[in-house]
Amino acid sequence: MQIPESARRWVEEIAAITTPDHVVWCDGSAEEHARLTAEAVKTGVLIPLNQERMPGCYLHRSHPNDVARSEHLTFICTATKDAAGPNNNWMDPGEARTKVGALYTGVMKGRPLYVVPFLMGPPGSPFSKVGIEITDSVYVVLNMRIMTRMGAVALDHLKGRDHFIRCLHSLGELDPEKRFILHFPEDNEIWSIGSGYGGNALLGKKCLALRIASWLGKQEGWLAEHMLILGVQTPAGDTHYVTGAFPSACGKTNLAMLVPPPELAEAGYKVWTVGDDIAWLRPGADGRLWALNPEAGFFGVVPGTSMKTNPNAMRAIATNTIYTNVALRSDGTVWWEGHDDPSPDDALDWQGRPWSPTSAEPAAHPNARFTAPAAQCPSISPLWADPNGVPIDAMIFGARRQRVVPLVYQATTWQHGVFLAATLASETTAAAAGKVGVLRRDPMAMLPFCGYNMADYWGHWLEIGAHLSKAPKIFRVNWFRTGGNGKFLWPGFGENLRVLQWVIDRCSGKGEAERTFIGYVPTRRAIDRQGIDVPDTVMDQLLHVDRIDWLDAVESQQLFFEKFGAHVPGAIMEEHEALARRVAEALQNFE
Ligand code: GTP
Ligand code: SPV
Ligand code: MN
């Protein structure tokens, strides 16, 4: 491995502060993987699963207080508070370095310090970025090996230069009082301490590929987004690529791996997975928007995953997978709520406590996760690691909304679409610590991940649109609308392809729609319902746009925009005011 001098010096500096037992440079080799896995098993970090039934699979139980991202402990440390915006927690960089820096003194005593070079994006792509993560967690190393291109491949990408993002991680004492996830975008640096969990600790993912990358994208003219990327192959044989931004645990992985229902499969539809969580997008010389997946694996929600909901994920996680916080059955296999098998009579829950179907608590943590190599997914696209990515026809924005938002509708222009995405709101999930089911604004599904002032970010979106002669069409979807009985009205999962069909139709100038005050809504018959039991009355409920509901929505948007003051782009306020006018008109016509 070609180690740049600057990296060597930085590691020495950190080792002098954290005083580890020894330093291990990770090269990403198979031999190293075997050695680190054995080490993790010996120290109880990983529990081997039944190797006959689940080759290469392991279980990890995290600390019970460390099971989700900690948004309230996540900070953007920029010179001014204004640069971070009201969407982020802010800490002065000097203060952060003093206060949190002190926590690193001697923190790795008795533990190894691993140096993990990693590449976000395909090898050989001019758009890929290199990070180096220092960590004292072997679990982090083993996860990074699945989620990124790790080791020699990353340092080779540097070609002797020292353009890498410094990522410093320590488990610390796993004390929530001493837990911080800090980003220094002005210095290309990330500091994380006190958590070993996913988005807090695998620093290539949310910290680098979204928060730091969104900042870099603003300077360099591209976008880093919380988006899946998929390709829909139609019976005609052409493939249309679509991105989908949904907040955490709102359906990206499931949509990315969609299996067409029998009627559509027979007709010749196929869905290809390019990415399930993060997309880096840039305008191409052809005036289209191109997307690539910077990750190499999936860190997906386990509960609810089954052969019925997501067979591609089930196959992807059958081998070489790390399971975090699921239940363990007596035969050494795993189980979770929503699994195809019935509840086991006796199992150990995610904390290792005896569990039976009469137990009061769930067997798996609601935010239990799998870490699996993307290449293992049966629907993985032949272009998933293409250095240029794929050209995007449509972008969809989805969220959990029991009420108000129809199954699907289309924005009238790019500017209207940016406004639609900026006003996205969703009911909170178990992916972040805090209450579940509370409605909050989550623009572009990026509220926890935008590394700078979100209103400036909307401006950047508008600016990107100005560089696109063939901009993707923008849509809003909602799989989660409920009826009077509180049940979901739409069957979801594979059947979501029926909505994608309309989306693709609209991109090619087809697909029936009615222009309403929120945008183009499909007519009842525009969504193909052959083979599913969704009666006309239910379809009408799914597509209903209610004037009173939207009057409330406009008022709440106003309050949200006010938080960002003068940073809100004029074009966004224009769209907001135009919507308010259209809603008022609709109310008048109604009376
Ligand atoms: P992150 O990894 O946290 O960013 O989440 P994600 O957006 O990839 O969410 P994921 O696809 O893992 O879905 C989370 C939960 O939503 C799971 O429990 C799914 O079963 C459920 N879900 C996904 N798609 C649908 C759908 O179409 N309908 C319904 N009702 N539930 C869905
Ligand atoms: C999310 O919370 O959106 C995730 C999981 O994708 S984590 O990597 O923990 O952020
Ligand atoms: Mn995510």
XYZ file of C-alpha atoms and ligand atoms in Angstrom:
634
model
C 0.000 0.000 0.000
C 1.168 3.486 -0.937
C 0.626 5.470 2.272
C 0.786 9.250 1.779
C 3.148 10.997 4.179
C 0.342 13.275 5.428
C -1.730 10.214 6.412
C 1.192 8.620 8.219
C 1.816 11.823 10.199
C -1.873 12.239 11.079
C -2.093 8.660 12.366
C 1.046 9.171 14.503
C -0.422 12.354 15.910
C -3.724 10.650 16.837
C -1.921 7.625 18.271
C 0.115 9.950 20.514
C -3.133 11.398 21.905
C -5.240 8.231 22.147
C -2.362 5.923 23.269
C -3.565 2.621 21.745
C -1.957 -0.735 22.393
C -0.774 -0.921 18.780
C -1.617 0.451 15.323
C -3.059 -1.735 12.519
C -3.147 -0.423 8.916
C -5.971 -2.244 7.139
C -5.360 -3.358 3.552
C -8.776 -4.934 2.900
C -7.334 -8.386 2.084
C -9.114 -11.701 2.669
C -6.383 -12.768 5.098
C -6.913 -9.625 7.167
C -10.696 -10.170 7.094
C -10.287 -13.708 8.481
C -7.919 -12.494 11.199
C -10.125 -9.582 12.314
C -13.243 -11.764 12.282
C -11.512 -14.322 14.523
C -10.454 -11.491 16.831
C -14.028 -10.161 16.978
C -15.377 -13.625 17.797
C -12.758 -14.128 20.522
C -13.660 -10.854 22.217
C -17.420 -11.489 21.907
C -17.994 -8.566 19.524
C -19.343 -11.040 16.964
C -21.272 -14.247 17.623
C -20.857 -16.805 14.791
C -24.211 -17.893 13.354
C -24.948 -21.396 12.034
C -22.220 -21.564 9.371
C -23.918 -24.371 7.445
C -27.173 -22.486 7.032
C -25.727 -18.971 6.967
C -22.127 -19.093 5.724
C -20.048 -16.072 6.707
C -22.828 -14.592 8.877
C -22.373 -13.137 12.362
C -24.484 -11.479 15.030
C -23.499 -8.340 16.896
C -25.320 -6.981 19.950
C -24.771 -3.289 20.449
C -24.886 -1.527 23.803
C -28.620 -1.111 24.654
C -28.189 2.680 24.788
C -26.541 2.725 21.360
C -29.060 1.436 18.813
C -29.783 4.331 16.440
C -28.342 7.590 15.132
C -28.158 10.339 17.779
C -29.273 13.451 15.929
C -29.205 15.646 19.049
C -25.496 14.817 19.522
C -24.595 15.481 15.884
C -23.016 18.860 15.109
C -21.785 20.902 12.165
C -18.762 22.933 13.272
C -18.406 25.852 10.870
C -16.858 29.262 11.577
C -20.325 30.846 11.634
C -23.581 29.405 12.990
C -25.365 30.788 9.938
C -23.406 28.476 7.614
C -24.743 25.426 9.494
C -28.281 26.842 9.493
C -31.234 26.219 11.810
C -31.460 22.649 10.465
C -28.216 21.659 12.241
C -26.835 21.669 15.762
C -23.820 23.958 15.687
C -20.653 24.147 17.744
C -17.821 26.627 17.315
C -14.889 24.681 15.796
C -12.408 25.944 18.404
C -14.714 25.078 21.272
C -15.470 21.677 19.719
C -11.788 20.844 19.370
C -11.097 21.768 22.996
C -14.167 20.229 24.598
C -14.525 17.041 22.560
C -10.785 16.795 21.831
C -10.190 16.255 25.552
C -12.317 13.109 25.461
C -9.804 11.427 23.104
C -6.891 11.655 25.567
C -5.754 8.117 26.338
C -9.117 6.779 25.092
C -7.643 3.792 23.183
C -5.490 2.538 26.058
C -5.357 -1.259 25.883
C -7.163 -1.351 22.517
C -5.785 -1.523 18.966
C -6.045 1.518 16.715
C -7.199 0.474 13.241
C -6.500 2.693 10.255
C -9.168 2.136 7.594
C -8.562 3.768 4.196
C -11.789 3.693 2.199
C -13.144 4.814 -1.129
C -16.665 6.189 -1.584
C -17.665 5.625 -5.202
C -16.408 3.144 -7.773
C -12.663 2.680 -8.282
C -11.480 4.700 -11.250
C -14.315 7.211 -11.082
C -13.321 10.882 -11.145
C -16.255 11.468 -8.771
C -15.111 9.080 -6.021
C -13.741 10.394 -2.704
C -11.209 8.895 -0.313
C -11.538 8.878 3.453
C -9.341 7.414 6.149
C -11.107 6.317 9.328
C -9.186 5.782 12.527
C -11.217 3.596 14.884
C -10.801 1.382 17.955
C -13.803 -0.770 16.994
C -13.229 -4.000 15.091
C -16.998 -4.060 14.379
C -16.601 -0.739 12.570
C -13.696 -2.114 10.522
C -15.636 -5.226 9.505
C -18.696 -3.152 8.564
C -16.602 -0.632 6.624
C -15.142 -3.541 4.667
C -18.663 -4.348 3.426
C -20.020 -0.811 3.064
C -17.040 0.767 1.269
C -14.136 -0.180 -0.988
C -11.610 -0.548 1.807
C -7.831 -0.769 2.035
C -5.268 -0.684 -0.764
C -7.892 0.210 -3.420
C -8.585 3.483 -1.603
C -4.955 4.540 -1.189
C -4.279 3.611 -4.824
C -7.060 6.011 -5.812
C -5.127 8.846 -4.133
C -2.227 8.334 -6.562
C 0.197 9.830 -4.056
C -1.898 12.957 -3.396
C -3.247 13.690 0.059
C -6.833 14.616 -0.802
C -8.545 12.503 1.823
C -11.145 13.187 4.495
C -9.884 12.588 8.028
C -12.370 10.510 10.017
C -11.603 9.933 13.691
C -13.733 7.467 15.634
C -13.549 5.971 19.100
C -16.067 3.956 21.073
C -14.993 6.021 24.067
C -16.963 4.830 27.072
C -20.226 4.353 25.105
C -21.603 6.957 27.480
C -24.430 9.028 25.911
C -23.242 11.976 28.026
C -19.877 11.811 26.272
C -21.161 11.020 22.783
C -20.529 13.457 19.927
C -20.608 13.275 16.144
C -18.833 16.366 14.839
C -18.280 17.558 11.280
C -15.719 20.189 10.294
C -16.614 20.750 6.615
C -14.158 23.654 6.323
C -11.338 21.260 7.322
C -12.536 18.020 5.645
C -12.675 16.357 9.020
C -15.085 14.201 11.067
C -14.828 13.333 14.778
C -17.066 10.740 16.373
C -16.863 9.430 19.931
C -19.031 7.406 22.312
C -21.074 5.344 19.835
C -20.460 2.190 17.823
C -23.748 2.345 15.922
C -24.151 2.585 12.123
C -24.576 6.150 11.034
C -22.729 7.436 14.120
C -19.649 5.253 13.633
C -19.356 4.054 10.008
C -18.078 7.476 9.060
C -18.058 6.888 5.290
C -21.849 6.742 5.261
C -23.947 9.610 6.650
C -21.012 11.699 7.915
C -18.860 11.654 4.763
C -21.110 10.601 1.880
C -23.932 12.950 2.941
C -22.909 15.721 5.382
C -19.373 16.436 4.143
C -20.275 15.473 0.553
C -23.267 17.847 0.477
C -20.878 20.648 1.465
C -18.350 19.585 -1.206
C -21.184 19.296 -3.732
C -22.160 22.899 -3.063
C -18.605 24.071 -3.835
C -18.079 21.711 -6.776
C -21.494 21.803 -8.482
C -23.089 18.474 -7.567
C -25.549 16.968 -5.083
C -25.145 14.348 -2.335
C -28.566 12.897 -1.527
C -30.325 10.413 0.776
C -31.618 8.509 -2.238
C -31.961 5.039 -3.665
C -31.232 4.524 -7.358
C -33.063 1.928 -9.447
C -33.615 1.040 -13.085
C -37.004 -0.041 -14.446
C -36.648 -2.197 -17.541
C -39.865 -2.008 -19.586
C -41.299 -4.657 -21.930
C -39.840 -2.617 -24.816
C -36.398 -3.417 -23.375
C -35.267 0.087 -22.406
C -34.251 0.913 -18.839
C -35.370 4.106 -17.089
C -33.378 5.156 -14.028
C -35.175 6.704 -11.082
C -33.920 8.045 -7.744
C -36.021 8.025 -4.596
C -35.494 10.165 -1.494
C -37.329 8.837 1.569
C -36.465 9.577 5.212
C -34.812 6.846 7.299
C -36.850 3.619 7.510
C -39.431 4.875 5.001
C -38.850 2.374 2.198
C -35.717 3.097 0.111
C -34.149 -0.360 0.446
C -37.475 -2.021 -0.303
C -38.150 0.074 -3.384
C -34.585 -0.282 -4.666
C -34.910 -4.086 -4.605
C -38.483 -4.262 -5.897
C -39.654 -7.555 -7.402
C -42.379 -7.005 -10.020
C -45.739 -8.646 -9.244
C -46.477 -11.693 -11.480
C -48.654 -9.786 -14.000
C -45.959 -7.190 -14.631
C -43.092 -9.693 -14.581
C -44.895 -11.711 -17.255
C -45.431 -8.565 -19.287
C -41.636 -8.097 -19.272
C -40.908 -5.641 -16.458
C -37.712 -5.960 -14.435
C -36.220 -3.756 -11.721
C -32.460 -3.254 -11.298
C -30.878 -2.082 -8.035
C -28.144 0.560 -8.309
C -28.141 1.822 -4.703
C -30.392 1.770 -1.626
C -29.440 4.773 0.532
C -27.140 7.390 -0.976
C -26.815 8.945 -4.433
C -24.234 11.410 -5.717
C -25.701 13.342 -8.641
C -24.113 15.630 -11.172
C -25.128 17.305 -14.407
C -23.576 15.556 -17.411
C -22.269 17.118 -20.609
C -25.491 15.823 -22.231
C -27.682 18.059 -20.013
C -28.987 15.098 -18.047
C -28.512 14.406 -14.347
C -26.260 11.383 -13.635
C -26.341 9.400 -10.386
C -23.866 7.061 -8.752
C -24.012 4.979 -5.586
C -20.938 5.771 -3.455
C -21.434 2.695 -1.247
C -20.479 -0.964 -1.724
C -22.980 -2.553 0.660
C -26.384 -2.254 2.292
C -26.916 -1.285 5.929
C -30.616 -2.062 5.940
C -33.534 -2.263 8.361
C -34.115 -5.925 9.315
C -37.616 -5.993 10.890
C -40.302 -6.374 8.243
C -37.882 -7.971 5.750
C -39.224 -11.291 4.414
C -39.618 -13.355 1.256
C -43.007 -11.692 0.862
C -41.871 -8.068 1.256
C -38.299 -8.141 -0.069
C -37.038 -11.472 -1.475
C -33.990 -9.812 -3.068
C -32.854 -8.533 0.322
C -33.482 -11.977 1.867
C -31.177 -13.527 -0.719
C -28.587 -10.771 -0.347
C -28.391 -11.337 3.423
C -28.185 -15.133 3.321
C -24.361 -15.142 3.379
C -21.432 -12.900 4.443
C -23.738 -10.657 6.459
C -23.362 -8.955 9.836
C -26.656 -8.821 11.738
C -26.948 -6.186 14.454
C -29.538 -6.473 17.252
C -31.703 -9.309 15.913
C -32.920 -12.351 17.890
C -30.908 -15.600 18.011
C -32.655 -18.973 17.687
C -31.378 -22.129 19.410
C -30.205 -23.554 16.034
C -27.838 -20.616 15.548
C -30.011 -18.817 12.993
C -31.626 -15.397 13.380
C -35.198 -14.137 13.672
C -37.031 -10.837 13.770
C -40.535 -9.399 13.748
C -41.978 -9.807 10.235
C -39.750 -12.850 9.427
C -41.291 -15.578 7.237
C -40.959 -18.148 10.058
C -43.426 -18.061 12.958
C -42.259 -16.701 16.335
C -39.726 -19.100 17.860
C -40.764 -20.769 21.123
C -37.470 -19.993 22.694
C -34.878 -17.572 21.490
C -32.564 -14.905 22.834
C -33.709 -11.358 22.170
C -31.464 -8.620 20.761
C -29.964 -8.077 24.202
C -29.281 -11.798 24.706
C -32.158 -12.283 27.164
C -34.481 -15.332 26.957
C -37.447 -14.486 24.729
C -40.718 -16.251 23.921
C -43.837 -15.212 21.995
C -45.431 -14.115 25.281
C -42.622 -11.640 26.005
C -43.766 -8.049 26.272
C -40.954 -6.585 24.157
C -40.007 -7.338 20.550
C -37.327 -9.984 19.963
C -35.359 -7.830 17.520
C -34.754 -4.133 18.069
C -37.041 -2.118 15.710
C -33.867 -0.585 14.233
C -31.991 -3.909 13.925
C -29.824 -3.825 10.777
C -28.081 -6.082 8.272
C -24.758 -5.248 6.649
C -24.414 -7.093 3.336
C -22.310 -6.701 0.168
C -24.265 -5.011 -2.641
C -22.886 -7.505 -5.156
C -24.876 -10.268 -3.412
C -28.214 -8.725 -4.343
C -29.837 -10.777 -7.165
C -31.272 -7.596 -8.736
C -27.976 -5.658 -8.670
C -27.651 -3.587 -11.833
C -24.857 -4.362 -14.310
C -24.135 -0.620 -14.104
C -24.089 -0.338 -10.290
C -20.353 0.335 -10.164
C -20.099 2.265 -13.425
C -17.656 5.157 -12.886
C -20.108 7.560 -14.562
C -23.249 6.330 -12.861
C -26.612 6.200 -14.647
C -28.736 8.939 -16.283
C -31.855 9.849 -14.297
C -35.329 10.253 -15.845
C -37.335 10.809 -12.661
C -36.801 11.676 -9.020
C -39.375 10.641 -6.467
C -39.744 11.956 -2.933
C -41.571 9.775 -0.432
C -42.404 9.875 3.248
C -44.730 8.400 5.829
C -47.992 10.335 5.804
C -51.134 8.708 7.138
C -53.187 11.617 5.825
C -53.200 14.501 3.330
C -50.631 13.335 0.736
C -51.916 11.272 -2.245
C -50.329 8.029 -3.458
C -48.469 9.944 -6.172
C -48.413 13.304 -7.899
C -46.085 15.129 -10.250
C -44.527 18.568 -9.962
C -45.220 20.898 -12.872
C -41.631 22.191 -13.294
C -38.140 21.709 -11.779
C -38.680 24.758 -9.572
C -42.039 23.427 -8.375
C -40.388 20.050 -7.781
C -37.649 21.583 -5.644
C -40.360 23.335 -3.617
C -42.296 20.075 -3.289
C -39.154 18.311 -2.027
C -38.295 21.206 0.307
C -41.671 20.850 2.015
C -41.444 17.067 2.482
C -42.660 15.977 5.926
C -42.731 12.522 7.506
C -43.689 10.659 10.669
C -40.484 9.810 12.613
C -39.143 6.210 12.819
C -36.845 4.104 15.026
C -33.796 4.896 12.843
C -33.029 7.883 15.070
C -33.214 8.092 18.852
C -36.395 9.851 20.003
C -40.157 9.536 19.665
C -41.618 7.500 16.794
C -44.587 8.660 14.673
C -44.219 12.423 15.188
C -44.759 14.479 12.023
C -41.756 16.655 11.164
C -40.519 18.557 8.123
C -37.720 16.620 6.440
C -36.774 18.469 3.244
C -35.443 16.129 0.534
C -35.256 13.470 3.343
C -32.026 15.304 4.225
C -32.907 17.092 7.485
C -30.442 14.984 9.540
C -27.835 14.863 6.746
C -27.463 18.259 5.081
C -24.033 19.613 6.074
C -24.946 23.280 5.717
C -27.792 25.777 5.813
C -30.750 23.979 4.271
C -32.180 27.096 2.629
C -28.848 27.590 0.794
C -29.117 23.937 -0.184
C -32.514 24.605 -1.821
C -30.787 27.398 -3.711
C -28.125 24.926 -4.813
C -30.824 22.554 -6.106
C -32.314 25.387 -8.176
C -28.841 26.205 -9.492
C -28.239 22.559 -10.514
C -31.545 22.640 -12.416
C -30.283 25.591 -14.421
C -27.487 23.328 -15.752
C -29.898 20.649 -16.964
C -31.468 20.835 -20.398
C -33.091 17.446 -19.766
C -33.879 17.681 -16.061
C -35.497 14.665 -14.397
C -39.228 14.976 -13.716
C -40.046 15.272 -10.016
C -42.743 13.285 -8.176
C -44.079 12.873 -4.636
C -45.201 9.419 -3.506
C -46.849 8.138 -0.319
C -47.227 4.388 0.286
C -48.445 5.030 3.833
C -51.863 6.706 3.536
C -54.358 5.022 5.866
C -58.120 4.513 5.780
C -60.684 4.978 8.531
C -59.613 1.674 10.115
C -55.999 2.859 10.446
C -54.767 0.290 7.876
C -52.617 1.170 4.860
C -54.795 1.757 1.791
C -52.088 0.776 -0.697
C -50.568 -2.759 -0.779
C -47.043 -1.353 -1.245
C -43.773 -3.249 -1.799
C -43.763 -5.003 -5.246
C -47.038 -3.310 -6.151
C -45.264 0.053 -6.006
C -44.079 -0.763 -9.534
C -47.591 0.257 -10.651
C -46.813 3.763 -9.463
C -43.388 3.680 -11.122
C -45.132 2.689 -14.374
C -47.155 5.918 -14.249
C -44.012 7.885 -13.371
C -42.197 6.496 -16.401
C -45.241 7.046 -18.601
C -45.296 10.695 -17.531
C -41.622 11.036 -18.443
C -42.408 9.919 -21.978
C -45.386 12.260 -22.345
C -47.967 9.557 -21.596
C -49.948 8.684 -18.466
C -53.298 10.253 -17.703
C -53.351 13.014 -15.122
C -55.544 15.727 -13.741
C -53.983 19.084 -12.944
C -54.872 19.973 -9.343
C -53.641 22.808 -7.112
C -50.765 20.616 -5.830
C -49.655 19.303 -9.248
C -50.555 16.475 -11.665
C -52.482 13.678 -9.934
C -53.162 10.447 -11.850
C -56.733 9.747 -12.846
C -58.259 6.732 -11.112
C -57.682 4.487 -14.129
C -54.153 5.731 -14.877
C -52.669 3.361 -12.285
C -52.755 -0.260 -13.476
C -54.691 -2.281 -10.869
C -55.004 -5.537 -12.787
C -54.179 -8.347 -10.354
C -54.603 -6.361 -7.127
C -57.677 -5.846 -5.029
C -57.862 -2.073 -4.780
C -61.459 -1.030 -5.519
C -62.345 2.314 -7.121
C -63.478 3.737 -3.772
C -60.065 3.003 -2.224
C -58.257 4.414 -5.255
C -60.293 7.595 -4.876
C -59.237 7.852 -1.228
C -55.598 7.253 -2.203
C -55.668 10.014 -4.801
C -57.848 12.496 -2.912
C -56.511 16.040 -2.543
C -58.356 17.790 0.275
C -58.636 21.597 0.238
C -58.898 22.036 4.015
C -55.940 19.720 4.666
C -53.836 21.708 2.228
C -54.858 25.012 3.759
C -53.346 23.719 7.037
C -50.279 22.466 5.170
C -49.660 25.885 3.611
C -49.815 27.552 7.038
C -47.350 25.082 8.518
C -44.994 25.565 5.517
C -45.016 29.296 6.190
C -43.858 28.755 9.807
C -41.156 26.355 8.623
C -39.758 28.763 6.013
C -39.699 31.610 8.549
C -37.050 29.727 10.546
C -34.633 30.154 7.631
C -35.224 33.904 7.244
C -33.569 35.637 4.314
C -31.722 32.472 3.219
C -34.899 31.051 1.601
C -34.542 31.484 -2.199
C -37.070 33.822 -3.810
C -38.162 31.050 -6.183
C -39.168 28.844 -3.242
C -41.247 31.625 -1.643
C -42.801 32.240 -5.066
C -43.906 28.597 -5.245
C -45.177 28.729 -1.674
C -47.244 31.824 -2.379
C -48.544 30.371 -5.652
C -49.693 27.232 -3.825
C -51.382 29.353 -1.149
C -53.221 31.236 -3.919
C -54.315 28.064 -5.686
C -55.575 26.532 -2.432
C -57.543 29.722 -1.653
C -59.072 29.608 -5.153
C -59.986 25.950 -4.750
C -61.687 26.754 -1.431
C -63.651 29.581 -3.034
C -64.812 27.417 -5.930
C -65.914 24.856 -3.398
C -68.063 27.253 -1.364
P -32.833 3.658 5.987
O -31.915 2.511 5.793
O -33.096 3.945 7.452
O -32.432 4.892 5.278
O -34.307 3.187 5.511
P -35.012 2.858 4.124
O -35.632 4.096 3.578
O -34.117 2.091 3.233
O -36.249 1.959 4.606
P -36.612 0.420 4.322
O -36.792 0.119 2.867
O -35.658 -0.417 5.059
O -38.057 0.312 4.991
C -38.282 0.518 6.346
C -39.607 -0.059 6.778
O -40.671 0.368 5.935
C -39.610 -1.581 6.777
O -40.177 -2.040 7.978
C -40.471 -1.919 5.596
O -41.126 -3.156 5.762
C -41.438 -0.734 5.498
N -41.868 -0.529 4.089
C -41.053 -0.396 3.009
N -41.770 -0.263 1.862
C -43.067 -0.287 2.222
C -44.298 -0.200 1.486
O -44.330 -0.066 0.262
N -45.454 -0.252 2.211
C -45.449 -0.397 3.566
N -46.620 -0.444 4.189
N -44.310 -0.516 4.293
C -43.142 -0.450 3.635
C -30.557 5.920 8.219
O -30.811 6.106 9.427
O -31.020 6.663 7.313
C -29.714 4.789 7.802
C -29.042 3.997 8.834
O -29.567 4.557 6.612
S -27.629 4.795 9.467
O -26.474 4.373 8.678
O -27.464 4.390 10.850
O -27.775 6.232 9.366
Mn -30.559 6.051 5.323
